[in-house]
mmCIF file of C-alpha atoms in Angstrom:
data_model
loop_
_atom_site.group_PDB
_atom_site.id
_atom_site.type_symbol
_atom_site.label_atom_id
_atom_site.label_comp_id
_atom_site.label_asym_id
_atom_site.label_seq_id
_atom_site.Cartn_x
_atom_site.Cartn_y
_atom_site.Cartn_z
ATOM 1 C CA UNK L 79 18.021 12.382 -0.004
ATOM 2 C CA UNK L 80 20.180 15.342 -0.892
ATOM 3 C CA UNK L 81 21.210 17.849 1.740
ATOM 4 C CA UNK L 82 18.571 20.517 2.476
ATOM 5 C CA UNK L 83 15.888 18.469 0.715
ATOM 6 C CA UNK L 84 12.452 19.829 1.594
ATOM 7 C CA UNK L 85 9.259 17.777 1.705
ATOM 8 C CA UNK L 86 7.287 21.003 1.654
ATOM 9 C CA UNK L 87 4.334 22.215 3.675
ATOM 10 C CA UNK L 88 0.691 23.139 3.197
ATOM 11 C CA UNK L 89 -0.849 26.351 4.494
ATOM 12 C CA UNK L 90 -3.851 28.451 3.428
ATOM 13 C CA UNK L 91 -4.645 26.141 0.477
ATOM 14 C CA UNK L 92 -1.117 26.398 -0.954
ATOM 15 C CA UNK L 93 1.526 23.656 -1.013
ATOM 16 C CA UNK L 94 5.012 25.179 -1.018
ATOM 17 C CA UNK L 95 8.409 23.536 -1.389
ATOM 18 C CA UNK L 96 11.567 25.589 -0.815
ATOM 19 C CA UNK L 97 13.894 22.993 -2.382
ATOM 20 C CA UNK L 98 12.165 23.159 -5.764
ATOM 21 C CA UNK L 99 10.912 26.745 -5.269
ATOM 22 C CA UNK L 100 7.451 25.433 -6.106
ATOM 23 C CA UNK L 101 4.035 26.782 -5.100
ATOM 24 C CA UNK L 102 0.823 24.871 -5.719
ATOM 25 C CA UNK L 103 -2.473 26.651 -4.960
ATOM 26 C CA UNK L 104 -5.370 24.195 -4.677
ATOM 27 C CA UNK L 105 -9.079 23.941 -4.025
ATOM 28 C CA UNK L 106 -9.343 23.664 -0.241
ATOM 29 C CA UNK L 107 -12.524 21.570 -0.536
ATOM 30 C CA UNK L 108 -10.241 18.755 -1.775
ATOM 31 C CA UNK L 109 -8.479 16.359 0.616
ATOM 32 C CA UNK L 110 -4.711 16.509 1.173
ATOM 33 C CA UNK L 111 -3.204 13.086 1.897
ATOM 34 C CA UNK L 112 -0.545 12.865 4.598
ATOM 35 C CA UNK L 113 2.886 11.288 3.975
ATOM 36 C CA UNK L 114 1.794 8.319 6.125
ATOM 37 C CA UNK L 115 -1.352 7.762 4.047
ATOM 38 C CA UNK L 116 0.661 7.848 0.817
ATOM 39 C CA UNK L 117 3.137 5.287 2.181
ATOM 40 C CA UNK L 118 0.211 2.922 2.751
ATOM 41 C CA UNK L 119 -1.049 3.445 -0.817
ATOM 42 C CA UNK L 120 2.462 2.814 -2.179
ATOM 43 C CA UNK L 121 2.645 -0.428 -0.181
ATOM 44 C CA UNK L 122 -0.602 -1.684 -1.740
ATOM 45 C CA UNK L 123 0.569 -0.646 -5.224
ATOM 46 C CA UNK L 124 3.762 -2.638 -4.774
ATOM 47 C CA UNK L 125 1.698 -5.819 -4.400
ATOM 48 C CA UNK L 126 0.557 -5.415 -8.029
ATOM 49 C CA UNK L 127 4.120 -5.986 -9.248
ATOM 50 C CA UNK L 128 4.748 -9.520 -10.539
ATOM 51 C CA UNK L 129 8.552 -9.595 -10.756
ATOM 52 C CA UNK L 130 10.312 -10.423 -7.458
ATOM 53 C CA UNK L 131 13.545 -8.846 -8.692
ATOM 54 C CA UNK L 132 11.693 -5.643 -9.528
ATOM 55 C CA UNK L 133 10.046 -5.708 -6.086
ATOM 56 C CA UNK L 134 13.487 -5.833 -4.461
ATOM 57 C CA UNK L 135 14.749 -3.002 -6.645
ATOM 58 C CA UNK L 136 11.663 -0.980 -5.791
ATOM 59 C CA UNK L 137 12.201 -1.530 -2.070
ATOM 60 C CA UNK L 138 15.804 -0.359 -2.378
ATOM 61 C CA UNK L 139 14.730 2.720 -4.307
ATOM 62 C CA UNK L 140 12.034 3.778 -1.857
ATOM 63 C CA UNK L 141 14.513 5.820 0.157
ATOM 64 C CA UNK L 142 15.001 7.923 -2.969
ATOM 65 C CA UNK L 143 11.374 8.195 -4.066
ATOM 66 C CA UNK L 144 8.790 10.261 -2.211
ATOM 67 C CA UNK L 145 5.332 11.727 -2.641
ATOM 68 C CA UNK L 146 5.739 15.430 -1.881
ATOM 69 C CA UNK L 147 2.075 16.379 -2.214
ATOM 70 C CA UNK L 148 -1.091 14.429 -2.978
ATOM 71 C CA UNK L 149 -4.535 15.922 -3.364
ATOM 72 C CA UNK L 150 -7.770 13.942 -3.735
ATOM 73 C CA UNK L 151 -11.237 15.278 -4.501
ATOM 74 C CA UNK L 152 -12.793 13.147 -1.773
ATOM 75 C CA UNK L 153 -11.750 12.352 1.775
ATOM 76 C CA UNK L 154 -11.605 8.890 3.374
ATOM 77 C CA UNK L 155 -15.172 9.128 4.719
ATOM 78 C CA UNK L 156 -16.779 10.113 1.402
ATOM 79 C CA UNK L 157 -18.513 7.777 -1.037
ATOM 80 C CA UNK L 158 -17.304 7.897 -4.644
ATOM 81 C CA UNK L 159 -16.986 5.780 -7.802
ATOM 82 C CA UNK L 160 -13.468 7.109 -8.454
ATOM 83 C CA UNK L 161 -11.371 9.617 -6.536
ATOM 84 C CA UNK L 162 -9.531 11.960 -8.941
ATOM 85 C CA UNK L 163 -6.144 13.170 -7.758
ATOM 86 C CA UNK L 164 -3.113 15.371 -8.329
ATOM 87 C CA UNK L 165 0.204 14.020 -7.042
ATOM 88 C CA UNK L 166 3.695 15.490 -7.027
ATOM 89 C CA UNK L 167 6.462 12.891 -6.773
ATOM 90 C CA UNK L 168 10.241 13.353 -6.558
ATOM 91 C CA UNK L 169 12.831 10.645 -7.185
ATOM 92 C CA UNK L 170 16.575 10.970 -6.667
ATOM 93 C CA UNK L 171 18.175 10.215 -10.052
ATOM 94 C CA UNK L 172 21.725 9.534 -8.814
ATOM 95 C CA UNK L 173 21.243 5.806 -9.553
ATOM 96 C CA UNK L 174 20.062 6.618 -13.086
ATOM 97 C CA UNK L 175 22.901 8.651 -14.652
ATOM 98 C CA UNK L 176 21.338 8.266 -18.120
ATOM 99 C CA UNK L 177 18.236 10.192 -17.000
ATOM 100 C CA UNK L 178 18.910 13.758 -18.137
ATOM 101 C CA UNK L 179 15.378 14.868 -18.967
ATOM 102 C CA UNK L 180 11.770 14.029 -18.224
ATOM 103 C CA UNK L 181 11.227 11.924 -21.342
ATOM 104 C CA UNK L 182 13.968 9.459 -20.342
ATOM 105 C CA UNK L 183 12.527 9.161 -16.850
ATOM 106 C CA UNK L 184 9.032 8.567 -18.249
ATOM 107 C CA UNK L 185 10.409 5.751 -20.403
ATOM 108 C CA UNK L 186 11.634 4.132 -17.172
ATOM 109 C CA UNK L 187 8.189 4.638 -15.603
ATOM 110 C CA UNK L 188 6.626 2.921 -18.615
ATOM 111 C CA UNK L 189 8.934 -0.085 -18.187
ATOM 112 C CA UNK L 190 8.099 -0.306 -14.484
ATOM 113 C CA UNK L 191 4.327 -0.070 -14.972
ATOM 114 C CA UNK L 192 4.513 -2.732 -17.669
ATOM 115 C CA UNK L 193 5.731 -5.195 -15.006
ATOM 116 C CA UNK L 194 2.526 -4.906 -12.977
ATOM 117 C CA UNK L 195 -0.568 -7.091 -13.222
ATOM 118 C CA UNK L 196 -2.538 -4.106 -14.573
ATOM 119 C CA UNK L 197 -2.837 -3.604 -18.344
ATOM 120 C CA UNK L 198 -1.610 -0.120 -19.303
ATOM 121 C CA UNK L 199 -1.574 1.822 -22.566
ATOM 122 C CA UNK L 200 1.026 4.574 -23.007
ATOM 123 C CA UNK L 201 1.219 7.618 -25.242
ATOM 124 C CA UNK L 202 4.394 9.744 -25.069
ATOM 125 C CA UNK L 203 3.562 13.314 -26.104
ATOM 126 C CA UNK L 204 5.960 15.081 -28.475
ATOM 127 C CA UNK L 205 5.362 18.654 -27.366
ATOM 128 C CA UNK L 206 6.566 19.931 -23.995
ATOM 129 C CA UNK L 207 4.597 21.614 -21.232
ATOM 130 C CA UNK L 208 6.113 24.778 -19.783
ATOM 131 C CA UNK L 209 5.675 25.895 -16.173
ATOM 132 C CA UNK L 210 7.688 29.030 -15.487
ATOM 133 C CA UNK L 211 11.219 28.305 -16.705
ATOM 134 C CA UNK L 212 10.773 24.534 -16.466
ATOM 135 C CA UNK L 213 10.101 22.319 -19.457
ATOM 136 C CA UNK L 214 8.115 19.167 -18.629
ATOM 137 C CA UNK L 215 7.903 16.085 -20.836
ATOM 138 C CA UNK L 216 4.479 14.438 -20.928
ATOM 139 C CA UNK L 217 3.011 10.949 -21.107
ATOM 140 C CA UNK L 218 -0.650 9.888 -21.157
ATOM 141 C CA UNK L 219 -1.514 6.586 -19.488
ATOM 142 C CA UNK L 220 -4.769 4.619 -19.709
ATOM 143 C CA UNK L 221 -5.661 1.594 -17.608
ATOM 144 C CA UNK L 222 -8.708 -0.547 -16.947
ATOM 145 C CA UNK L 223 -8.826 -1.311 -13.230
ATOM 146 C CA UNK L 224 -11.807 -3.024 -11.568
ATOM 147 C CA UNK L 225 -13.989 -1.992 -14.500
ATOM 148 C CA UNK L 226 -12.962 1.667 -14.375
ATOM 149 C CA UNK L 227 -11.412 3.366 -17.395
ATOM 150 C CA UNK L 228 -8.746 5.402 -15.564
ATOM 151 C CA UNK L 229 -6.673 8.039 -17.315
ATOM 152 C CA UNK L 230 -3.459 9.622 -16.064
ATOM 153 C CA UNK L 231 -1.294 12.467 -17.297
ATOM 154 C CA UNK L 232 2.374 12.447 -16.270
ATOM 155 C CA UNK L 233 4.390 15.682 -16.447
ATOM 156 C CA UNK L 234 8.098 15.219 -15.609
ATOM 157 C CA UNK L 235 11.196 17.407 -15.494
ATOM 158 C CA UNK L 236 14.664 17.012 -13.985
ATOM 159 C CA UNK L 237 15.768 19.481 -11.302
ATOM 160 C CA UNK L 238 18.544 19.523 -8.683
ATOM 161 C CA UNK L 239 19.332 15.821 -9.033
ATOM 162 C CA UNK L 240 15.690 14.732 -8.914
ATOM 163 C CA UNK L 241 12.985 13.807 -11.347
ATOM 164 C CA UNK L 242 9.939 15.878 -10.464
ATOM 165 C CA UNK L 243 6.624 14.473 -11.673
ATOM 166 C CA UNK L 244 3.122 15.903 -11.521
ATOM 167 C CA UNK L 245 0.516 13.179 -12.042
ATOM 168 C CA UNK L 246 -3.170 13.795 -12.762
ATOM 169 C CA UNK L 247 -5.591 10.851 -12.393
ATOM 170 C CA UNK L 248 -9.240 10.948 -13.478
ATOM 171 C CA UNK L 249 -12.100 9.107 -15.197
ATOM 172 C CA UNK L 250 -14.246 11.939 -16.605
ATOM 173 C CA UNK L 251 -13.678 15.045 -18.726
ATOM 174 C CA UNK L 252 -15.021 17.220 -15.870
ATOM 175 C CA UNK L 253 -12.446 15.752 -13.482
ATOM 176 C CA UNK L 254 -9.722 16.262 -16.092
ATOM 177 C CA UNK L 255 -10.694 19.915 -16.584
ATOM 178 C CA UNK L 256 -10.627 20.587 -12.835
ATOM 179 C CA UNK L 257 -7.212 18.948 -12.406
ATOM 180 C CA UNK L 258 -5.767 20.799 -15.400
ATOM 181 C CA UNK L 259 -7.042 24.086 -13.986
ATOM 182 C CA UNK L 260 -5.086 23.379 -10.784
ATOM 183 C CA UNK L 261 -2.032 22.294 -12.790
ATOM 184 C CA UNK L 262 -2.110 25.659 -14.572
ATOM 185 C CA UNK L 263 -1.834 27.551 -11.260
ATOM 186 C CA UNK L 264 1.484 25.904 -10.256
ATOM 187 C CA UNK L 265 4.372 28.366 -9.980
ATOM 188 C CA UNK L 266 8.138 27.830 -9.938
ATOM 189 C CA UNK L 267 10.135 30.847 -8.849
ATOM 190 C CA UNK L 268 13.360 29.639 -10.423
ATOM 191 C CA UNK L 269 14.918 26.873 -12.482
ATOM 192 C CA UNK L 270 15.571 25.640 -15.965
ATOM 193 C CA UNK L 271 15.225 21.984 -16.875
ATOM 194 C CA UNK L 272 18.048 20.331 -18.794
ATOM 195 C CA UNK L 273 17.187 19.577 -22.416
ATOM 196 C CA UNK L 274 19.651 16.777 -23.169
ATOM 197 C CA UNK L 275 18.435 13.441 -24.559
#
């Protein structure tokens, strides 16, 4: 990680990160996953990947890729059909010099997800999403997993040598609306994303 990198902290229903100057107010009835819990989820996800060479590359990249903040509607003791979530993920882009904007990074995400055993559909969105001075590129993802029609929205920008992605996951329009309402409260106190292709 880069010097002075900050994983952030959560207090009074706000996630804050000094490195990215980011503030994320959230519904405190939702469940915040710890870094340890997210590492376990990432380990299970890795088992879905078919290509051994990609598995090795993923393992090498893990030191550069981290979940900064993950919020689920339900906690581990709750019963639910699907647990909608908002995740914020940062990845060091020093090994990807061609990645100058969110769209390029999302194209790499699409390639990676296509190597898994899950069948995905992708839709890269032309317009950009603005949060403060940052311009995020967007991609919609749909997958059928264990009979559930899961939808995800990826919002990605490049900042301070990192890709910064906000990922919404849901199955219903009500879940989508709630997640988008939280997305719209995110604040960046500085920054301007690069706009190069």
